[in-house]
PDB file of C-alpha atoms and ligand atoms in Angstrom:
ATOM      1  CA  MET A   1      13.481  -1.855   5.908  1.00 94.00           C
ATOM      2  CA  ARG A   2      15.073  -3.590   3.617  1.00 96.00           C
ATOM      3  CA  PRO A   3      15.272  -4.701  -0.284  1.00 96.00           C
ATOM      4  CA  LEU A   4      13.337  -8.167  -0.822  1.00 96.00           C
ATOM      5  CA  ASP A   5      15.945 -10.553  -3.479  1.00 93.00           C
ATOM      6  CA  ALA A   6      14.460 -13.433  -5.700  1.00 93.00           C
ATOM      7  CA  THR A   7      13.784 -15.772  -2.793  1.00 94.00           C
ATOM      8  CA  GLU A   8      12.956 -13.558  -0.369  1.00 96.00           C
ATOM      9  CA  LEU A   9      10.487 -12.033  -2.557  1.00 96.00           C
ATOM     10  CA  LEU A  10       8.913 -15.598  -3.874  1.00 96.00           C
ATOM     11  CA  ASP A  11       8.626 -17.127  -0.338  1.00 97.00           C
ATOM     12  CA  VAL A  12       6.265 -14.427   0.805  1.00 97.00           C
ATOM     13  CA  TRP A  13       4.241 -14.379  -3.229  1.00 98.00           C
ATOM     14  CA  GLU A  14       3.736 -17.987  -2.722  1.00 97.00           C
ATOM     15  CA  GLN A  15       2.336 -17.201   1.194  1.00 97.00           C
ATOM     16  CA  GLY A  16       0.095 -14.454   0.544  1.00 97.00           C
ATOM     17  CA  LEU A  17      -1.444 -16.457  -3.099  1.00 96.00           C
ATOM     18  CA  ASN A  18      -4.703 -17.430  -0.702  1.00 94.00           C
ATOM     19  CA  GLN A  19      -4.211 -14.841   1.250  1.00 95.00           C
ATOM     20  CA  PRO A  20      -6.875 -11.252   1.113  1.00 93.00           C
ATOM     21  CA  PRO A  21      -5.129  -7.889   0.453  1.00 93.00           C
ATOM     22  CA  LEU A  22      -4.972  -6.750   3.409  1.00 94.00           C
ATOM     23  CA  GLN A  23      -2.692  -9.584   4.609  1.00 96.00           C
ATOM     24  CA  ARG A  24      -0.710  -9.711   1.925  1.00 97.00           C
ATOM     25  CA  ALA A  25       0.192  -5.579   1.958  1.00 97.00           C
ATOM     26  CA  LEU A  26       1.158  -6.159   5.517  1.00 97.00           C
ATOM     27  CA  MET A  27       3.652  -9.875   4.515  1.00 97.00           C
ATOM     28  CA  LEU A  28       5.128  -7.585   2.100  1.00 97.00           C
ATOM     29  CA  VAL A  29       5.691  -4.627   4.994  1.00 97.00           C
ATOM     30  CA  ALA A  30       6.783  -7.264   7.143  1.00 97.00           C
ATOM     31  CA  ALA A  31       9.567  -8.974   4.964  1.00 97.00           C
ATOM     32  CA  ALA A  32      11.233  -5.334   4.348  1.00 97.00           C
ATOM     33  CA  SER A  33      10.499  -4.553   8.024  1.00 96.00           C
ATOM     34  CA  PRO A  34      12.835  -7.163  10.099  1.00 96.00           C
ATOM     35  CA  GLU A  35      13.392  -4.216  12.524  1.00 95.00           C
ATOM     36  CA  LEU A  36       9.655  -3.895  13.290  1.00 95.00           C
ATOM     37  CA  ASP A  37       8.103  -7.130  14.236  1.00 95.00           C
ATOM     38  CA  ALA A  38       4.313  -8.865  13.114  1.00 93.00           C
ATOM     39  CA  ASP A  39       2.213  -6.258  16.158  1.00 94.00           C
ATOM     40  CA  ALA A  40       4.264  -3.503  14.515  1.00 94.00           C
ATOM     41  CA  VAL A  41       3.271  -3.536  11.032  1.00 95.00           C
ATOM     42  CA  ALA A  42      -0.225  -3.597  11.843  1.00 95.00           C
ATOM     43  CA  LYS A  43       0.465  -0.267  13.508  1.00 93.00           C
ATOM     44  CA  LEU A  44       1.469   1.432  11.414  1.00 93.00           C
ATOM     45  CA  SER A  45      -0.821   4.572  10.124  1.00 92.00           C
ATOM     46  CA  ILE A  46      -2.388   3.092   6.484  1.00 92.00           C
ATOM     47  CA  GLY A  47      -0.016   5.992   5.031  1.00 91.00           C
ATOM     48  CA  THR A  48       3.249   4.922   6.579  1.00 91.00           C
ATOM     49  CA  ARG A  49       2.684   1.343   5.647  1.00 94.00           C
ATOM     50  CA  ASP A  50       2.015   2.809   2.430  1.00 93.00           C
ATOM     51  CA  ALA A  51       4.672   4.432   2.030  1.00 92.00           C
ATOM     52  CA  ARG A  52       6.805   1.438   2.516  1.00 94.00           C
ATOM     53  CA  LEU A  53       5.458  -0.234   0.200  1.00 95.00           C
ATOM     54  CA  LEU A  54       6.254   2.552  -2.408  1.00 94.00           C
ATOM     55  CA  GLN A  55       9.904   2.385  -1.525  1.00 94.00           C
ATOM     56  CA  LEU A  56       9.323  -1.532  -1.854  1.00 95.00           C
ATOM     57  CA  ARG A  57       8.480  -0.929  -5.660  1.00 96.00           C
ATOM     58  CA  GLU A  58      10.579   1.314  -6.421  1.00 94.00           C
ATOM     59  CA  TRP A  59      13.448  -0.638  -5.421  1.00 95.00           C
ATOM     60  CA  MET A  60      11.878  -4.054  -7.347  1.00 94.00           C
ATOM     61  CA  PHE A  61      10.457  -2.312 -10.273  1.00 94.00           C
ATOM     62  CA  GLY A  62      11.756   0.852 -10.709  1.00 94.00           C
ATOM     63  CA  SER A  63       9.728   4.529  -9.244  1.00 93.00           C
ATOM     64  CA  ARG A  64       7.306   4.706 -13.073  1.00 94.00           C
ATOM     65  CA  LEU A  65       3.578   3.929 -12.312  1.00 91.00           C
ATOM     66  CA  LEU A  66       1.592   2.734 -16.120  1.00 91.00           C
ATOM     67  CA  ASN A  67      -1.860   2.455 -14.509  1.00 90.00           C
ATOM     68  CA  MET A  68      -5.072   2.025 -16.646  1.00 90.00           C
ATOM     69  CA  ALA A  69      -8.788   4.253 -15.098  1.00 92.00           C
ATOM     70  CA  GLN A  70     -12.185   3.836 -17.492  1.00 93.00           C
ATOM     71  CA  CYS A  71     -13.808   7.203 -17.821  1.00 94.00           C
ATOM     72  CA  PRO A  72     -17.180   7.130 -15.503  1.00 94.00           C
ATOM     73  CA  GLN A  73     -18.748   9.169 -17.747  1.00 95.00           C
ATOM     74  CA  CYS A  74     -17.743   7.533 -21.434  1.00 95.00           C
ATOM     75  CA  ALA A  75     -16.355   4.485 -20.271  1.00 94.00           C
ATOM     76  CA  GLU A  76     -12.821   4.621 -22.452  1.00 94.00           C
ATOM     77  CA  ARG A  77     -10.010   2.985 -21.104  1.00 94.00           C
ATOM     78  CA  VAL A  78      -7.031   5.624 -19.750  1.00 93.00           C
ATOM     79  CA  GLU A  79      -3.898   5.027 -19.618  1.00 92.00           C
ATOM     80  CA  TRP A  80      -1.983   7.394 -16.811  1.00 90.00           C
ATOM     81  CA  GLU A  81       1.283   7.218 -15.480  1.00 89.00           C
ATOM     82  CA  GLY A  82       3.286   8.352 -12.598  1.00 86.00           C
ATOM     83  CA  GLU A  83       5.612   8.897 -10.782  1.00 88.00           C
ATOM     84  CA  THR A  84       6.573   6.769  -7.069  1.00 87.00           C
ATOM     85  CA  THR A  85       8.614   9.178  -5.914  1.00 82.00           C
ATOM     86  CA  ASP A  86       6.192  11.835  -6.797  1.00 80.00           C
ATOM     87  CA  LEU A  87       3.687  10.422  -3.929  1.00 79.00           C
ATOM     88  CA  ARG A  88       6.376   9.346  -1.038  1.00 70.00           C
ATOM     89  CA  ILE A  89       5.349  12.801  -0.454  1.00 65.00           C
ATOM     90  CA  GLN A  90       6.936  13.774   3.275  1.00 60.00           C
ATOM     91  CA  THR A  91       4.694  12.673   6.207  1.00 62.00           C
ATOM     92  CA  ILE A  92       5.087  14.594   9.171  1.00 61.00           C
ATOM     93  CA  ASP A  93       7.428  12.873  12.022  1.00 67.00           C
ATOM     94  CA  ASP A  94       7.011  10.165  15.046  1.00 66.00           C
ATOM     95  CA  ASN A  95       7.722  13.467  17.163  1.00 64.00           C
ATOM     96  CA  ARG A  96       5.587  15.764  16.184  1.00 70.00           C
ATOM     97  CA  LEU A  97       3.281  13.278  15.149  1.00 75.00           C
ATOM     98  CA  ALA A  98       2.312  12.943  19.124  1.00 70.00           C
ATOM     99  CA  GLU A  99       2.025  15.995  19.397  1.00 72.00           C
ATOM    100  CA  ALA A 100      -0.145  16.650  16.807  1.00 81.00           C
ATOM    101  CA  LEU A 101      -2.944  13.657  17.730  1.00 92.00           C
ATOM    102  CA  ASN A 102      -4.961  16.533  19.527  1.00 93.00           C
ATOM    103  CA  LEU A 103      -7.792  18.764  17.830  1.00 94.00           C
ATOM    104  CA  GLU A 104     -10.030  20.864  19.752  1.00 95.00           C
ATOM    105  CA  VAL A 105     -13.447  21.429  17.518  1.00 95.00           C
ATOM    106  CA  ASP A 106     -16.810  23.387  18.690  1.00 94.00           C
ATOM    107  CA  GLY A 107     -15.408  22.928  22.162  1.00 95.00           C
ATOM    108  CA  TYR A 108     -14.465  19.388  22.161  1.00 96.00           C
ATOM    109  CA  GLN A 109     -11.073  18.548  23.127  1.00 96.00           C
ATOM    110  CA  LEU A 110     -10.328  15.633  21.304  1.00 96.00           C
ATOM    111  CA  HIS A 111      -7.385  12.932  21.577  1.00 95.00           C
ATOM    112  CA  PHE A 112      -7.337  10.210  18.745  1.00 95.00           C
ATOM    113  CA  ARG A 113      -4.367   8.569  16.540  1.00 94.00           C
ATOM    114  CA  LEU A 114      -4.228   7.765  13.014  1.00 93.00           C
ATOM    115  CA  PRO A 115      -6.075   4.848  11.420  1.00 94.00           C
ATOM    116  CA  ASP A 116      -3.390   1.610  11.166  1.00 94.00           C
ATOM    117  CA  SER A 117      -4.377  -1.802   8.876  1.00 95.00           C
ATOM    118  CA  GLY A 118      -6.113  -3.935  12.190  1.00 94.00           C
ATOM    119  CA  ASP A 119      -8.009  -0.793  12.723  1.00 94.00           C
ATOM    120  CA  ILE A 120      -9.400  -1.874   8.311  1.00 93.00           C
ATOM    121  CA  ALA A 121      -9.352  -5.729   9.792  1.00 92.00           C
ATOM    122  CA  ALA A 122     -11.587  -5.687  12.288  1.00 92.00           C
ATOM    123  CA  LEU A 123     -13.874  -3.796  10.652  1.00 92.00           C
ATOM    124  CA  MET A 124     -13.885  -6.154   8.521  1.00 90.00           C
ATOM    125  CA  ALA A 125     -14.652  -8.968  10.043  1.00 89.00           C
ATOM    126  CA  LEU A 126     -17.850  -7.285  11.270  1.00 87.00           C
ATOM    127  CA  PRO A 127     -19.949  -9.437  10.044  1.00 82.00           C
ATOM    128  CA  GLN A 128     -23.153  -6.010   9.059  1.00 82.00           C
ATOM    129  CA  ASN A 129     -19.660  -4.842   7.908  1.00 78.00           C
ATOM    130  CA  GLY A 130     -20.100  -7.944   4.531  1.00 78.00           C
ATOM    131  CA  GLY A 131     -16.248  -7.072   4.288  1.00 76.00           C
ATOM    132  CA  SER A 132     -15.906  -3.344   3.437  1.00 80.00           C
ATOM    133  CA  VAL A 133     -14.678  -0.710   5.367  1.00 85.00           C
ATOM    134  CA  SER A 134     -16.590   2.465   6.433  1.00 87.00           C
ATOM    135  CA  PRO A 135     -14.683   5.854   5.974  1.00 87.00           C
ATOM    136  CA  MET A 136     -16.511   7.501   9.024  1.00 90.00           C
ATOM    137  CA  ALA A 137     -16.340   3.793  11.063  1.00 91.00           C
ATOM    138  CA  LEU A 138     -12.499   4.563  10.462  1.00 92.00           C
ATOM    139  CA  ILE A 139     -12.865   7.831  11.911  1.00 93.00           C
ATOM    140  CA  LYS A 140     -14.611   6.607  14.538  1.00 93.00           C
ATOM    141  CA  ARG A 141     -12.586   3.621  16.145  1.00 93.00           C
ATOM    142  CA  CYS A 142      -9.369   6.206  16.636  1.00 94.00           C
ATOM    143  CA  VAL A 143     -11.347   8.458  18.822  1.00 95.00           C
ATOM    144  CA  ILE A 144      -9.467   8.082  22.198  1.00 95.00           C
ATOM    145  CA  SER A 145     -11.404  10.365  24.216  1.00 95.00           C
ATOM    146  CA  ALA A 146     -12.952  13.478  23.698  1.00 96.00           C
ATOM    147  CA  ASN A 147     -13.520  15.889  26.562  1.00 96.00           C
ATOM    148  CA  ARG A 148     -16.382  18.993  27.068  1.00 95.00           C
ATOM    149  CA  GLN A 149     -16.060  21.434  29.619  1.00 91.00           C
ATOM    150  CA  GLY A 150     -14.061  18.955  31.554  1.00 90.00           C
ATOM    151  CA  LYS A 151     -16.323  16.163  31.043  1.00 94.00           C
ATOM    152  CA  THR A 152     -15.769  13.249  29.419  1.00 94.00           C
ATOM    153  CA  CYS A 153     -18.481  12.771  26.203  1.00 92.00           C
ATOM    154  CA  ASP A 154     -19.956   9.536  25.028  1.00 92.00           C
ATOM    155  CA  LEU A 155     -17.577   8.280  22.069  1.00 91.00           C
ATOM    156  CA  ALA A 156     -20.473   6.850  19.981  1.00 89.00           C
ATOM    157  CA  ALA A 157     -22.795  10.360  20.724  1.00 90.00           C
ATOM    158  CA  LEU A 158     -19.932  12.768  18.821  1.00 94.00           C
ATOM    159  CA  PRO A 159     -21.664  15.079  16.187  1.00 95.00           C
ATOM    160  CA  GLN A 160     -21.161  15.066  12.924  1.00 95.00           C
ATOM    161  CA  PRO A 161     -19.450  18.134  12.577  1.00 96.00           C
ATOM    162  CA  VAL A 162     -16.974  16.979  14.905  1.00 96.00           C
ATOM    163  CA  LEU A 163     -16.444  13.616  13.578  1.00 96.00           C
ATOM    164  CA  ASP A 164     -15.652  15.552   9.736  1.00 96.00           C
ATOM    165  CA  ALA A 165     -13.859  17.863  11.759  1.00 96.00           C
ATOM    166  CA  LEU A 166     -11.052  15.051  13.050  1.00 96.00           C
ATOM    167  CA  SER A 167     -11.201  13.080   9.460  1.00 95.00           C
ATOM    168  CA  GLN A 168     -10.657  15.962   8.078  1.00 94.00           C
ATOM    169  CA  ARG A 169      -7.367  15.801  10.186  1.00 93.00           C
ATOM    170  CA  ILE A 170      -6.847  12.903   9.508  1.00 93.00           C
ATOM    171  CA  GLU A 171      -6.765  13.074   5.862  1.00 90.00           C
ATOM    172  CA  GLN A 172      -3.648  15.912   6.283  1.00 88.00           C
ATOM    173  CA  LEU A 173      -1.728  14.021   8.708  1.00 90.00           C
ATOM    174  CA  ASP A 174      -1.573  10.596   6.513  1.00 90.00           C
ATOM    175  CA  PRO A 175      -2.124  11.459   3.632  1.00 86.00           C
ATOM    176  CA  LEU A 176      -1.033   9.049   2.099  1.00 86.00           C
ATOM    177  CA  ALA A 177      -3.661   6.926   3.643  1.00 85.00           C
ATOM    178  CA  GLU A 178      -5.363   7.753   0.181  1.00 84.00           C
ATOM    179  CA  ILE A 179      -3.237   8.178  -3.287  1.00 85.00           C
ATOM    180  CA  ALA A 180      -5.668  10.074  -5.672  1.00 84.00           C
ATOM    181  CA  THR A 181      -4.601  11.511  -8.862  1.00 86.00           C
ATOM    182  CA  GLU A 182      -6.641  13.943 -10.868  1.00 89.00           C
ATOM    183  CA  LEU A 183      -7.086  12.188 -14.705  1.00 92.00           C
ATOM    184  CA  THR A 184      -9.172  14.256 -17.965  1.00 93.00           C
ATOM    185  CA  CYS A 185     -10.934  12.066 -20.249  1.00 94.00           C
ATOM    186  CA  PRO A 186      -8.861  12.847 -24.039  1.00 93.00           C
ATOM    187  CA  GLU A 187     -12.283  11.337 -25.029  1.00 94.00           C
ATOM    188  CA  CYS A 188     -14.765  14.096 -23.317  1.00 95.00           C
ATOM    189  CA  SER A 189     -12.357  15.830 -21.405  1.00 95.00           C
ATOM    190  CA  HIS A 190     -14.425  14.619 -18.306  1.00 95.00           C
ATOM    191  CA  GLN A 191     -12.040  15.570 -14.834  1.00 95.00           C
ATOM    192  CA  TRP A 192     -11.761  13.326 -12.139  1.00 93.00           C
ATOM    193  CA  ASP A 193      -9.971  11.528  -9.590  1.00 90.00           C
ATOM    194  CA  VAL A 194      -8.889   8.235  -9.409  1.00 88.00           C
ATOM    195  CA  LEU A 195      -7.649   6.689  -6.189  1.00 87.00           C
ATOM    196  CA  PHE A 196      -4.908   4.386  -6.081  1.00 89.00           C
ATOM    197  CA  ASP A 197      -4.090   1.262  -4.322  1.00 90.00           C
ATOM    198  CA  ILE A 198      -0.528   0.757  -4.287  1.00 93.00           C
ATOM    199  CA  SER A 199      -1.311  -2.957  -2.449  1.00 93.00           C
ATOM    200  CA  THR A 200      -3.374  -4.414  -4.853  1.00 93.00           C
ATOM    201  CA  PHE A 201      -0.809  -2.327  -7.353  1.00 94.00           C
ATOM    202  CA  LEU A 202       2.322  -3.924  -6.739  1.00 96.00           C
ATOM    203  CA  TRP A 203       0.946  -7.128  -5.842  1.00 97.00           C
ATOM    204  CA  VAL A 204       0.042  -7.563  -9.961  1.00 95.00           C
ATOM    205  CA  GLU A 205       3.498  -7.440 -10.148  1.00 96.00           C
ATOM    206  CA  ILE A 206       4.874  -9.153  -7.704  1.00 98.00           C
ATOM    207  CA  ASN A 207       3.114 -12.200  -9.516  1.00 97.00           C
ATOM    208  CA  SER A 208       3.358 -11.508 -12.897  1.00 96.00           C
ATOM    209  CA  TRP A 209       6.889 -11.157 -12.002  1.00 96.00           C
ATOM    210  CA  ALA A 210       6.554 -14.408  -9.342  1.00 97.00           C
ATOM    211  CA  GLU A 211       5.537 -16.052 -12.435  1.00 97.00           C
ATOM    212  CA  ARG A 212       7.918 -15.181 -15.260  1.00 95.00           C
ATOM    213  CA  THR A 213      10.451 -16.287 -12.920  1.00 95.00           C
ATOM    214  CA  LEU A 214       8.950 -19.846 -12.294  1.00 97.00           C
ATOM    215  CA  ARG A 215       9.161 -20.165 -15.753  1.00 96.00           C
ATOM    216  CA  SER A 216      12.511 -19.012 -16.010  1.00 95.00           C
ATOM    217  CA  ILE A 217      13.710 -21.385 -13.496  1.00 96.00           C
ATOM    218  CA  HIS A 218      11.953 -24.179 -14.394  1.00 96.00           C
ATOM    219  CA  ARG A 219      13.755 -23.490 -18.590  1.00 96.00           C
ATOM    220  CA  LEU A 220      17.556 -22.695 -16.787  1.00 96.00           C
ATOM    221  CA  ALA A 221      17.178 -25.708 -14.790  1.00 97.00           C
ATOM    222  CA  GLY A 222      15.840 -28.012 -17.702  1.00 95.00           C
ATOM    223  CA  ALA A 223      18.755 -26.536 -19.705  1.00 96.00           C
ATOM    224  CA  TYR A 224      21.801 -26.508 -17.365  1.00 96.00           C
ATOM    225  CA  GLY A 225      20.708 -28.497 -14.821  1.00 97.00           C
ATOM    226  CA  TRP A 226      20.955 -25.917 -11.896  1.00 97.00           C
ATOM    227  CA  THR A 227      19.286 -25.620  -8.835  1.00 97.00           C
ATOM    228  CA  GLU A 228      16.558 -23.195  -8.312  1.00 96.00           C
ATOM    229  CA  THR A 229      18.613 -21.551  -5.288  1.00 95.00           C
ATOM    230  CA  GLU A 230      21.351 -21.535  -8.153  1.00 95.00           C
ATOM    231  CA  ILE A 231      19.003 -20.013 -10.344  1.00 96.00           C
ATOM    232  CA  LEU A 232      17.356 -17.597  -8.206  1.00 95.00           C
ATOM    233  CA  ASN A 233      20.899 -16.620  -7.145  1.00 93.00           C
ATOM    234  CA  LEU A 234      21.789 -15.283 -10.508  1.00 94.00           C
ATOM    235  CA  SER A 235      21.553 -11.750 -11.021  1.00 91.00           C
ATOM    236  CA  PRO A 236      18.425 -11.041 -13.197  1.00 89.00           C
ATOM    237  CA  VAL A 237      21.110  -9.614 -15.934  1.00 94.00           C
ATOM    238  CA  ARG A 238      22.992 -12.903 -16.483  1.00 95.00           C
ATOM    239  CA  ARG A 239      19.626 -14.410 -15.917  1.00 93.00           C
ATOM    240  CA  GLN A 240      18.490 -13.156 -18.294  1.00 93.00           C
ATOM    241  CA  LEU A 241      21.521 -13.849 -20.922  1.00 96.00           C
ATOM    242  CA  TYR A 242      21.412 -17.168 -19.930  1.00 96.00           C
ATOM    243  CA  LEU A 243      17.366 -17.618 -21.097  1.00 94.00           C
ATOM    244  CA  GLY A 244      18.334 -15.540 -24.061  1.00 94.00           C
ATOM    245  CA  MET A 245      21.080 -18.373 -25.286  1.00 94.00           C
ATOM    246  CA  VAL A 246      19.069 -21.277 -24.473  1.00 92.00           C
ATOM    247  CA  SER A 247      15.944 -20.332 -26.516  1.00 79.00           C
ATOM    248  CA  ARG A 248      18.754 -19.676 -29.563  1.00 69.00           C
TER     249      ARG A 248
HETATM  250 ZN1   ZN B 301     -14.964  10.125 -21.012  1.00 94.50          ZN
END
C-alpha cells in the first residue's frame, strides 16, 4: 500500500462521483494498493478494507477525526473526536486467520470465511433487499460448509443459536468491520454507541478537498498561466503560499 498524490486522488474522486459508496471505497483502496488486483480488493474482509481506508486517511489528512452525532434521546448535536491510530487496532494476521476460520458450536462444525465487499454488493443487488443488507444474511453467505455427526448439513437450515455464535466469532476475527464509539450527551447524560463508517466519512473529506483544490487551480492558473499538472505538482505548502500572494 502507498499514499496517493494529488493528481491520483483527483482522478479517483472524479471517477467516483457517480458511483455508489461501496464502489468509491473499493476504488480508493485499489488506487492505493497496486499490489492487489480489483478482485483481490473486493475479497478483502470488510475490516481489512476499512483498515486500509483509515491508513489512507491518515496519510492524506492526518490521524485526528472530528465527527458529529445526534443524541438519540434529546436530539442534541454532539461533536466527538478520535484518532485513526486508536481505531486501527491489531487484527489477526493472515497465517493465523486461515486456521481460525473453523468453529464448533452445539455439535456443528462450521467452516467459514469473513464477509467482504463482494458479499455486500451481491446482497445489495438482490431486488428483495432494496439496497440494504441484513447482518444475518451476510453471516449466512459466509458459511462454506457445516457438518454434524459426520453428516453434511443444509446451510439454509442452520439453527439461529449456531448462526449467532458464528456472528460473534466473525466480529472477533474482523473487529474493524464495525467501528463503534461510546458517546455521552453533554445535555442529558445519555450514553450510546455511535457507528463510525470510514468510507462515508473519508469520501466527504475527499469531496471538499477536491473542490478546494480545483478552486486553487483555477486561481493559480488565472494568475500565473500554469497548467493543472504544474499546479498539482507543487507541494501543498508552496501552493498555499502562492495562493496567499494571489489574494493580496
Ligand atoms: Zn441528549
